[in-house]
mmCIF file of C-alpha atoms in Angstrom:
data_model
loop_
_atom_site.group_PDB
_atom_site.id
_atom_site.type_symbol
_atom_site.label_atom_id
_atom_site.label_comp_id
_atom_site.label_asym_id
_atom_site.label_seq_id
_atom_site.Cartn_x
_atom_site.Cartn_y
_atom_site.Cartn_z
ATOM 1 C CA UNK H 1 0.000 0.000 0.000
ATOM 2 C CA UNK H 2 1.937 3.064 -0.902
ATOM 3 C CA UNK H 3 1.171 6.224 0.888
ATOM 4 C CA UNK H 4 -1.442 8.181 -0.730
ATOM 5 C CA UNK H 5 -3.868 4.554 -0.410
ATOM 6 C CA UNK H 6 -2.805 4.917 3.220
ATOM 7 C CA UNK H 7 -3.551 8.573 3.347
ATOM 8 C CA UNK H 8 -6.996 7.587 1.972
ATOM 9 C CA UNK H 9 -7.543 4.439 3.954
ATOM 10 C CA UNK H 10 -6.936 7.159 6.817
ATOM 11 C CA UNK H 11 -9.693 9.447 5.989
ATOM 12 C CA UNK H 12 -12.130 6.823 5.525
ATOM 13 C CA UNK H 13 -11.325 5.346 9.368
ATOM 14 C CA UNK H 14 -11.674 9.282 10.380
ATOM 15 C CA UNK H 15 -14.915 9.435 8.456
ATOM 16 C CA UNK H 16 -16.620 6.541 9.966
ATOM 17 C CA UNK H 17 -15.433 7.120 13.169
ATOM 18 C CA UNK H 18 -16.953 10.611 13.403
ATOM 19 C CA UNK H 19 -20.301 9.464 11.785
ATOM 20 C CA UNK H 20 -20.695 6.487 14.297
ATOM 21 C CA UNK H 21 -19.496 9.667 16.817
ATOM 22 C CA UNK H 22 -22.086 11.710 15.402
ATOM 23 C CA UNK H 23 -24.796 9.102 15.491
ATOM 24 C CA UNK H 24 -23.885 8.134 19.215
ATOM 25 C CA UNK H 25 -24.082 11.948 20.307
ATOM 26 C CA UNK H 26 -27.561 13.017 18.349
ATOM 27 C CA UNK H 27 -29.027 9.739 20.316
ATOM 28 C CA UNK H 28 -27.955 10.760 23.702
ATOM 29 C CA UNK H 29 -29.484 14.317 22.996
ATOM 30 C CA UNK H 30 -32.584 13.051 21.718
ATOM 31 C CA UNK H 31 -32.999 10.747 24.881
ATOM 32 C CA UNK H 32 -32.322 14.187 26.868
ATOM 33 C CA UNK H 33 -34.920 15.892 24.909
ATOM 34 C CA UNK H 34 -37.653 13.316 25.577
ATOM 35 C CA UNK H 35 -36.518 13.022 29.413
ATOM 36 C CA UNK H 36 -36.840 17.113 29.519
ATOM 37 C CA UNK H 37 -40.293 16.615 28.144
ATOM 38 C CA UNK H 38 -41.315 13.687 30.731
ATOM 39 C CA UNK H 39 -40.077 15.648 33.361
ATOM 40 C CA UNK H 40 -41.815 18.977 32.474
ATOM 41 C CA UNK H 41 -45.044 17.179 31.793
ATOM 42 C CA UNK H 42 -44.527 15.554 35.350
ATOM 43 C CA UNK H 43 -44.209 19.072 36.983
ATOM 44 C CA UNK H 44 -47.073 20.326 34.768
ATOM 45 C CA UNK H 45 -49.587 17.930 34.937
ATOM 46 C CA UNK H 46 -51.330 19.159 38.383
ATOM 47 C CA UNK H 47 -52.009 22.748 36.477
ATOM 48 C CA UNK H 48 -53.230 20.940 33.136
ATOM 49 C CA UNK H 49 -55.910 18.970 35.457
ATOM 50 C CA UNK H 50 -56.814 21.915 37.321
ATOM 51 C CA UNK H 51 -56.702 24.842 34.272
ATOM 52 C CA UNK H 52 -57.566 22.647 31.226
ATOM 53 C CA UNK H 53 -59.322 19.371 31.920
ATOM 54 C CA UNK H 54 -62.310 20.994 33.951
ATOM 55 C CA UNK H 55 -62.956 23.779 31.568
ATOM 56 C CA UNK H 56 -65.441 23.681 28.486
ATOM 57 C CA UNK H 57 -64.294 22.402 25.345
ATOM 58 C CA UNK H 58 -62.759 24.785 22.414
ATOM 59 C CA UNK H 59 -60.843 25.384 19.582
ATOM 60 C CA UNK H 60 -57.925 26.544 22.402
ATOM 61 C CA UNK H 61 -58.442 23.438 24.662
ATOM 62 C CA UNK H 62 -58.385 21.378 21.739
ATOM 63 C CA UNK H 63 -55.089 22.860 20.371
ATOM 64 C CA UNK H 64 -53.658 22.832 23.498
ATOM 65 C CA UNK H 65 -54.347 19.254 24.308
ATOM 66 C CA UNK H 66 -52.944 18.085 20.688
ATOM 67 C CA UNK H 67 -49.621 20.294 20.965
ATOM 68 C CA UNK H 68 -48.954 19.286 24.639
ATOM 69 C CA UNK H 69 -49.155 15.521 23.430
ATOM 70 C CA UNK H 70 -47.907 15.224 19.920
ATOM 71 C CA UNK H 71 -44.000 14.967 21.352
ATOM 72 C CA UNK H 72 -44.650 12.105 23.158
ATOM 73 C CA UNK H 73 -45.391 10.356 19.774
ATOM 74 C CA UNK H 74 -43.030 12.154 17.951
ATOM 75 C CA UNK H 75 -39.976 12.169 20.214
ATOM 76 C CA UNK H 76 -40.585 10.042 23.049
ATOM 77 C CA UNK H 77 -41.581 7.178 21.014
ATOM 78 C CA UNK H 78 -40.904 7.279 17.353
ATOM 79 C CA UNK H 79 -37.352 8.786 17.906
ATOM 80 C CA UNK H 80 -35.846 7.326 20.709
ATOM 81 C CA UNK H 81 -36.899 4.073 18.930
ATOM 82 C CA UNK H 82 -34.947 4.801 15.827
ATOM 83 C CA UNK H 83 -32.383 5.639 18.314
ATOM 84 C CA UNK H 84 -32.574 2.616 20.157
ATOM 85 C CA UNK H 85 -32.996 -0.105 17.873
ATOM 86 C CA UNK H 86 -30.073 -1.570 16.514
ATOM 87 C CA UNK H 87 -29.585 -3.233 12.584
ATOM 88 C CA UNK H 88 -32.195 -1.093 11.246
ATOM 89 C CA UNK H 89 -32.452 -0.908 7.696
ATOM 90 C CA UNK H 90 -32.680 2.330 5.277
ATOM 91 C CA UNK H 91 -36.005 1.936 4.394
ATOM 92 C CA UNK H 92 -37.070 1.412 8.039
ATOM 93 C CA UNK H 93 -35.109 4.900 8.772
ATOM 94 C CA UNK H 94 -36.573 7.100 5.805
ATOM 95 C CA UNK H 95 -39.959 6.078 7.795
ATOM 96 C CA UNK H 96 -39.086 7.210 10.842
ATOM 97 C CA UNK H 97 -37.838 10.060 9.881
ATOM 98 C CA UNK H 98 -40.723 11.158 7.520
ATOM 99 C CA UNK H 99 -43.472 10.540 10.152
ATOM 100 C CA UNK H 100 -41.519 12.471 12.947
ATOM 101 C CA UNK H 101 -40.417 15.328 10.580
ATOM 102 C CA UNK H 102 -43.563 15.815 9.239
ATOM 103 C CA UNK H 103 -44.961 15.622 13.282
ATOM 104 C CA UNK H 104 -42.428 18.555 14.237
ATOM 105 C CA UNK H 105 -43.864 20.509 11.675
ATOM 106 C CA UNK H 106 -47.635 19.793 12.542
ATOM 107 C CA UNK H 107 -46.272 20.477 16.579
ATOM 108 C CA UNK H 108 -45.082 23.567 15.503
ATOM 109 C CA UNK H 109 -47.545 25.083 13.688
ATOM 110 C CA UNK H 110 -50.159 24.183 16.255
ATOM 111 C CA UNK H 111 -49.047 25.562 19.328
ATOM 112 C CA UNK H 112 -48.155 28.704 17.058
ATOM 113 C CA UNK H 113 -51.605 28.773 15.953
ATOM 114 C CA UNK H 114 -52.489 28.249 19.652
ATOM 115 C CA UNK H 115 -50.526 31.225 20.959
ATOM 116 C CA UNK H 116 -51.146 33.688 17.961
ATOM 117 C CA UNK H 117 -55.034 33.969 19.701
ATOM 118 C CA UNK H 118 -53.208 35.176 22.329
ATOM 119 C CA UNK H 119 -52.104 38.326 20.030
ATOM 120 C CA UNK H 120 -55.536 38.157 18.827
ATOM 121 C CA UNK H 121 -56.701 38.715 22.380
ATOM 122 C CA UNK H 122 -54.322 41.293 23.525
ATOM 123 C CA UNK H 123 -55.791 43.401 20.295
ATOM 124 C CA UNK H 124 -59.136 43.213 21.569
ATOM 125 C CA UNK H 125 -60.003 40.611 18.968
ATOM 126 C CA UNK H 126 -59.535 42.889 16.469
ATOM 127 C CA UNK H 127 -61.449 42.374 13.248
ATOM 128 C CA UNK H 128 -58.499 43.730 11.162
ATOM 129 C CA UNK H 129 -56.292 40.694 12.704
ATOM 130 C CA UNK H 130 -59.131 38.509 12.291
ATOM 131 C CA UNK H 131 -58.020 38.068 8.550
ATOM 132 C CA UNK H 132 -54.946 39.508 8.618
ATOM 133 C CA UNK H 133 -53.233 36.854 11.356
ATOM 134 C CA UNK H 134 -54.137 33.773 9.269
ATOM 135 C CA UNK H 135 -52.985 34.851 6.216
ATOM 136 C CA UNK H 136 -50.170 35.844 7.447
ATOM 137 C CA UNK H 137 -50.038 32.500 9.239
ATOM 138 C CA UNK H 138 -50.333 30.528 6.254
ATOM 139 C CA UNK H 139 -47.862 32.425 4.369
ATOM 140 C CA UNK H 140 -45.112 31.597 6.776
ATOM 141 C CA UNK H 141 -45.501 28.491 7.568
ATOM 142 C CA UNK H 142 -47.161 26.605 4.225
ATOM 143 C CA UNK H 143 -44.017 26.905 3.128
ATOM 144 C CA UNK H 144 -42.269 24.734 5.994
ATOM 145 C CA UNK H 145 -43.907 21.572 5.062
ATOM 146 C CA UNK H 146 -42.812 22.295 1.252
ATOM 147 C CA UNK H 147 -39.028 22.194 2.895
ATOM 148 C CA UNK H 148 -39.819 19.173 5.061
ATOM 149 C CA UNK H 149 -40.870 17.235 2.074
ATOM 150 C CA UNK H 150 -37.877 18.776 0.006
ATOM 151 C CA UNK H 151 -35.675 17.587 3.063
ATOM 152 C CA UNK H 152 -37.044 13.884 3.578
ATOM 153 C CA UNK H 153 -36.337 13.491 -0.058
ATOM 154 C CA UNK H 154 -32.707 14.259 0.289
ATOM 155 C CA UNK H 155 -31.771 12.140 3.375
ATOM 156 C CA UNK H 156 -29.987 9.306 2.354
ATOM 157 C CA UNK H 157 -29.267 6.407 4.960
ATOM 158 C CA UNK H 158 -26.306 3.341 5.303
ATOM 159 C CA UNK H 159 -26.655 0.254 6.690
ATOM 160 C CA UNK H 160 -24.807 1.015 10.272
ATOM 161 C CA UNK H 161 -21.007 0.109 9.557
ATOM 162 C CA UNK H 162 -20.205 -1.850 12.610
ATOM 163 C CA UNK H 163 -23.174 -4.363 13.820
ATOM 164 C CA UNK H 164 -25.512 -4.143 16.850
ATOM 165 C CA UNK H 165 -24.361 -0.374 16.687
ATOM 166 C CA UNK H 166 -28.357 1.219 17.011
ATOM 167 C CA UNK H 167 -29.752 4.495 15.390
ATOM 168 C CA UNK H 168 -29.992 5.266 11.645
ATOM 169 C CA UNK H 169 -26.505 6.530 10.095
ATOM 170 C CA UNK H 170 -26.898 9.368 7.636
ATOM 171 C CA UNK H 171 -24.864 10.142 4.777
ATOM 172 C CA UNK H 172 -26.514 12.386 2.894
ATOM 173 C CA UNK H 173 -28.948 15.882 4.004
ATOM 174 C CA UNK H 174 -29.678 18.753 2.618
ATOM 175 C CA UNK H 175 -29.672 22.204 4.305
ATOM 176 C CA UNK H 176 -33.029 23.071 2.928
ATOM 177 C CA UNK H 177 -34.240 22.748 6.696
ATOM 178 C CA UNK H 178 -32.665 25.884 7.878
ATOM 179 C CA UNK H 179 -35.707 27.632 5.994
ATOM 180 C CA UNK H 180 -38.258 25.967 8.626
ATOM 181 C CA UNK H 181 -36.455 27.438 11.631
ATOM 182 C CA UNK H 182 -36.152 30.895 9.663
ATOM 183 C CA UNK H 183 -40.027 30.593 9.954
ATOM 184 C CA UNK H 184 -40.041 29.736 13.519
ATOM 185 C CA UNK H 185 -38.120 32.720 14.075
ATOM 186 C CA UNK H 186 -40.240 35.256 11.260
ATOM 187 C CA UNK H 187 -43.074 34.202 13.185
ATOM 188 C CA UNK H 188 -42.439 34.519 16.579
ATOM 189 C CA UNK H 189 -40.813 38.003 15.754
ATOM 190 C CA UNK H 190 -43.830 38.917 14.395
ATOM 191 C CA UNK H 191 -45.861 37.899 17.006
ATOM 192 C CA UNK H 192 -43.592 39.508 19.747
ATOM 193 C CA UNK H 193 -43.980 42.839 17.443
ATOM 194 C CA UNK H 194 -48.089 43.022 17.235
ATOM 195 C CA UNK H 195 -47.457 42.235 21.516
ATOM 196 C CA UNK H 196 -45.420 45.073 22.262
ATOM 197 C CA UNK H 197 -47.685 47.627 20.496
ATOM 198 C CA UNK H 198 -50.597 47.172 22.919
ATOM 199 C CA UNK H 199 -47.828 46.868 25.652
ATOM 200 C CA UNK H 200 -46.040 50.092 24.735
ATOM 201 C CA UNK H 201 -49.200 51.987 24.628
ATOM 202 C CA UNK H 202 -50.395 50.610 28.401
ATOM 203 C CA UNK H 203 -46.565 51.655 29.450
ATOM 204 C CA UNK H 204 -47.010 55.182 27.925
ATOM 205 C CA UNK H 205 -50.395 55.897 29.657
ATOM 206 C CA UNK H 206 -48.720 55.124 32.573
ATOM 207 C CA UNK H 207 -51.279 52.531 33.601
ATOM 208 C CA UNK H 208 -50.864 50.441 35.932
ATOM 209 C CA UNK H 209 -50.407 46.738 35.202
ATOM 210 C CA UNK H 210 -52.199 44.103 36.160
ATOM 211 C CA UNK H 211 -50.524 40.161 37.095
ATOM 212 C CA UNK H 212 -52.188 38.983 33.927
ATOM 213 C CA UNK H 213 -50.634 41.832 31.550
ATOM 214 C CA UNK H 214 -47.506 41.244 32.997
ATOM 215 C CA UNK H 215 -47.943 37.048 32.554
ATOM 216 C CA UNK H 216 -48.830 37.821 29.155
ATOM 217 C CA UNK H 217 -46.203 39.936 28.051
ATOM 218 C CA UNK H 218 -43.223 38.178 30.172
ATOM 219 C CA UNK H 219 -43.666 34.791 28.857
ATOM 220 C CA UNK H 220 -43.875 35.982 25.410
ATOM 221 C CA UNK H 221 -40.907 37.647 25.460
ATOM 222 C CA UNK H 222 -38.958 34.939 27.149
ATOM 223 C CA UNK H 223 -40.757 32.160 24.710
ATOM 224 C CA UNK H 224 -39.158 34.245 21.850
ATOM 225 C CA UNK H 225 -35.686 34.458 23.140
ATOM 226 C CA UNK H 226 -35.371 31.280 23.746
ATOM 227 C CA UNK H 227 -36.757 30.001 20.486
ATOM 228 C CA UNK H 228 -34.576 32.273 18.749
ATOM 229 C CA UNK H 229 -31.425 31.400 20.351
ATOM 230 C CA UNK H 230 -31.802 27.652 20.003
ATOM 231 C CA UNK H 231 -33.150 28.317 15.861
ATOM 232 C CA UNK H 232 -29.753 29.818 15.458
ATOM 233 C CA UNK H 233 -28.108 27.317 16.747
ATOM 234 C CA UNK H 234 -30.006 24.636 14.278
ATOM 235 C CA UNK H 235 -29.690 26.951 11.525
ATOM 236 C CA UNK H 236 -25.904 26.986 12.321
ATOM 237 C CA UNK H 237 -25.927 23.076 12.656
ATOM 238 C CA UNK H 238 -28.052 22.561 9.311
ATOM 239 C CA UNK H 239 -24.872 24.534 7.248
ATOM 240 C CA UNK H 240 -21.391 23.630 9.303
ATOM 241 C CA UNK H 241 -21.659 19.941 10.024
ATOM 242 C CA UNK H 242 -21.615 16.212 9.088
ATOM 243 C CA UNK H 243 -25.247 15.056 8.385
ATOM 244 C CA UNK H 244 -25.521 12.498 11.549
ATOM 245 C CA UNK H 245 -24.470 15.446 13.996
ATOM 246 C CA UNK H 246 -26.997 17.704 11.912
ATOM 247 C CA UNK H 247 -29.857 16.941 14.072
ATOM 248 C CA UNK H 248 -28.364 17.259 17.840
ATOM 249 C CA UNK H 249 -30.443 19.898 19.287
ATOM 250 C CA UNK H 250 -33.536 19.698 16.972
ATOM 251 C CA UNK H 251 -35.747 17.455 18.934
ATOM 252 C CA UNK H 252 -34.429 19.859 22.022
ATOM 253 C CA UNK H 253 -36.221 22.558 20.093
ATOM 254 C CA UNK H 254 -39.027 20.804 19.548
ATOM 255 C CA UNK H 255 -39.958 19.430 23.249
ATOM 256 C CA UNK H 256 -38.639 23.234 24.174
ATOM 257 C CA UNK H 257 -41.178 24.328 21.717
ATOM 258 C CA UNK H 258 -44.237 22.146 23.429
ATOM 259 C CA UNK H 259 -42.993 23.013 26.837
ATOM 260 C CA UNK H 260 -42.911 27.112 26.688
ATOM 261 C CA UNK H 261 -46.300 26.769 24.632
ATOM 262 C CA UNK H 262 -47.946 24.940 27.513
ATOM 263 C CA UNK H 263 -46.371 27.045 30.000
ATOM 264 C CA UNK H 264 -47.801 30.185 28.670
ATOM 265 C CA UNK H 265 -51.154 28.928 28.251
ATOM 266 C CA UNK H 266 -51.186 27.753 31.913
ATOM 267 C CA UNK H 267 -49.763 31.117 33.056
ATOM 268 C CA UNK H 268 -52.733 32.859 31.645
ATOM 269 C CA UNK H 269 -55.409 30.584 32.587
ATOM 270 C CA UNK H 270 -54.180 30.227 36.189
ATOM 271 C CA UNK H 271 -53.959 34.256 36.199
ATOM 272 C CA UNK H 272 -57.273 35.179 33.933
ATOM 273 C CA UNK H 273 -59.212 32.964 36.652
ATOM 274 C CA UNK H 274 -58.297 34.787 39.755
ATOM 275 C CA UNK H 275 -60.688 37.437 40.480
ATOM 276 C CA UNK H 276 -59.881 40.813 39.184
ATOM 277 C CA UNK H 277 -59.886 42.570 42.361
ATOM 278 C CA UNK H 278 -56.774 40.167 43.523
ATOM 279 C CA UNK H 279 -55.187 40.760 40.616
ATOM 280 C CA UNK H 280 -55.183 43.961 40.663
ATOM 281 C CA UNK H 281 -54.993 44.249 44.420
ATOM 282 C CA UNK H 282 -51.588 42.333 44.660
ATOM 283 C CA UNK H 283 -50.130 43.805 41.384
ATOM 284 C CA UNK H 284 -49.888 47.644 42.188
ATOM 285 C CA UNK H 285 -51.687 48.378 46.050
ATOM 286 C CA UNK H 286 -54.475 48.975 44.824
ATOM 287 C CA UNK H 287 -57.387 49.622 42.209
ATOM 288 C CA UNK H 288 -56.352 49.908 38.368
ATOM 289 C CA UNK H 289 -57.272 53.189 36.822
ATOM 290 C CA UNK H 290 -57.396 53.206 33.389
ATOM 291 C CA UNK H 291 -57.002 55.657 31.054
ATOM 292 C CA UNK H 292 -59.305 54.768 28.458
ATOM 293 C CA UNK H 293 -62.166 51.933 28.006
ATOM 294 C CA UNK H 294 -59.799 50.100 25.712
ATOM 295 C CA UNK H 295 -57.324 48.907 27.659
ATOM 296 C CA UNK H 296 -59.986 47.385 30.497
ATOM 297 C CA UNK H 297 -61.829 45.601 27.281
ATOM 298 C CA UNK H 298 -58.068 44.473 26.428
ATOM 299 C CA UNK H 299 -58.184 42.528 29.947
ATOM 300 C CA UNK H 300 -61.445 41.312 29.327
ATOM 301 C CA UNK H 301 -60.483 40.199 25.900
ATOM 302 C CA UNK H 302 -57.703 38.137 27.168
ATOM 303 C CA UNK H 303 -59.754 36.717 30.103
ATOM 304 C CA UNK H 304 -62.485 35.639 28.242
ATOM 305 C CA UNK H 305 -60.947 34.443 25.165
ATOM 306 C CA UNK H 306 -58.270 32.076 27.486
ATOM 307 C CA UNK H 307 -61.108 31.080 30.157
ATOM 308 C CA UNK H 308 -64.492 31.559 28.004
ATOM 309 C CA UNK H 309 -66.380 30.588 31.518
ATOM 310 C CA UNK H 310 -65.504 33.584 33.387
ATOM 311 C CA UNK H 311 -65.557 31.692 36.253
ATOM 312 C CA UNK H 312 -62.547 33.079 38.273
ATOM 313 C CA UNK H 313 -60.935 31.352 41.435
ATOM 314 C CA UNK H 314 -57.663 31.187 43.312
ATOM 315 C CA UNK H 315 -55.864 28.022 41.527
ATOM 316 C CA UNK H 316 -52.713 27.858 44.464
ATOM 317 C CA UNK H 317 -50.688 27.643 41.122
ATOM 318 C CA UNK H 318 -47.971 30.734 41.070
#
């Protein structure tokens, strides 16, 4: 063997080392991701029963209930058994990975459908928004299940090199994906935008917030940051590495994703049913004056449209 056979004989050891590497290391954060999720679900649970289960059924309690369950089909079950299950063939990977991709999508797009009411509230259900937020809606993220199905047609799998070695072992992806978390991010700037007007105005008539205003506008802000910084970071991933270490943080994301969504939806319903003289009471000293009729019908708004009962009451939730 003269050197430059070596040289490549070299490279090839390098390259399947690193893929096996990269296969190894996407597994163990995927099992993170799905014990995350478990564990938030576990700390959760006692405010879903209380907030969600006894209240009437709607279009939000159904879109909750679907969003807050889909990742423990798509990552809690379909992936960590592609990650789990050794000697498994191409064809049994391309499967996998089609019916979870096409999951994250749906699990995105749901609990963004399920919080962009909440902008819809804040505006005083706004009859402008009323057609302008789901066309806007569709034209952002229609287009992520086009690059889904553009992706799962590039992914290319192997046969794993070294037997009993589980997980599926990638050699080919594009970076088409990066588009879907440049929606998450469009979006969720967007939304964070049409929350800050209505904010900005309350803050320059120097009125005097309420527990629920503040719930509302603190977990939206922090549900955008921390979407944003992890899309980066998978946008980042999708361009500078190997396919098999491609995927390391995006089922993170994704339970992430579920996990903020719930929160914020419990947030407001455990606030929105206290009674209004509490909230006010223990926000500021005392009553709220405002200075015009909107921004009490922007309370109501968001009471009514998170709790349509109206039936207010001290949850011991904080």
């Amino acid at each position: 063997m003269d050197a430059a056979q070596a040289a490549q004989a070299a490279a090839q050891a390098e390259a399947l080392i690193q893929g096996l590497y990269g296969v190894i290391f996407v597994a163990r954060g995927e099992v993170a991701a799905a014990a995350l999720y478990v564990w938030d679900y576990c700390l959760t649970f006692g405010m879903e029963v209380d907030l969600v289960w006894s209240s009437r059924w709607n279009i939000i309690k159904v879109l909750f209930l679907v969003q807050r369950y889909l990742p423990f089909i798509d990552t809690c079950i379909l992936t960590i058994y592609r990650d789990l299950q050794p000697g498994r063939t191409g064809h049994g990977c391309t499967v996998i990975e089609q019916a979870t991709g096409f999951l994250y999508v749906a699990g995105y797009t749901i609990a963004e459908a399920l919080l962009t009411m909440r902008v819809w509230a804040v505006w005083n259900r706004s009859k402008a928004l009323a057609f302008l937020l789901p066309l806007a809606f569709c034209i952002v993220w229609a287009p992520a299940f086009v690059v889904m199905y553009e992706f799962q047609l590039s992914l290319r799998f192997a046969p794993t090199p070294i037997p009993g070695v589980p997980g599926c072992f990638v050699i080919a992806a594009s970076d088409v994906l990066k588009w879907a978390w440049v929606s998450l991010i469009v979006w969720n700037a967007f939304t964070l935008f049409l929350m800050l007007i209505p904010g900005m105005r309350h803050y320059r008539a120097q009125l005097q917030s309420t527990i629920l205003y503040s719930v509302v506008y603190r977990d939206g802000t922090f549900y955008f940051v921390y979407l944003f910084a992890l899309s980066i970071i998978n946008i980042v991933l999708s361009v500078t590495v190997t396919p098999t270490k491609r995927f390391f943080i995006s089922s993170l994301e994704r339970c992430l994703h579920s996990m903020l969504a719930s929160r914020v939806i419990l947030h407001m319903r455990d606030h929105a049913r206290r009674p209004p003289e509490w909230d006010t009471a223990h926000s500021s000293g005392g009553p709220v004056e405002f200075a015009t009729p909107r921004a009490d019908t922007a309370l109501v708004s968001i009471r009514s449209q998170i709790e349509p009962t109206r039936t207010y009451r001290m949850s011991g939730f904080r």
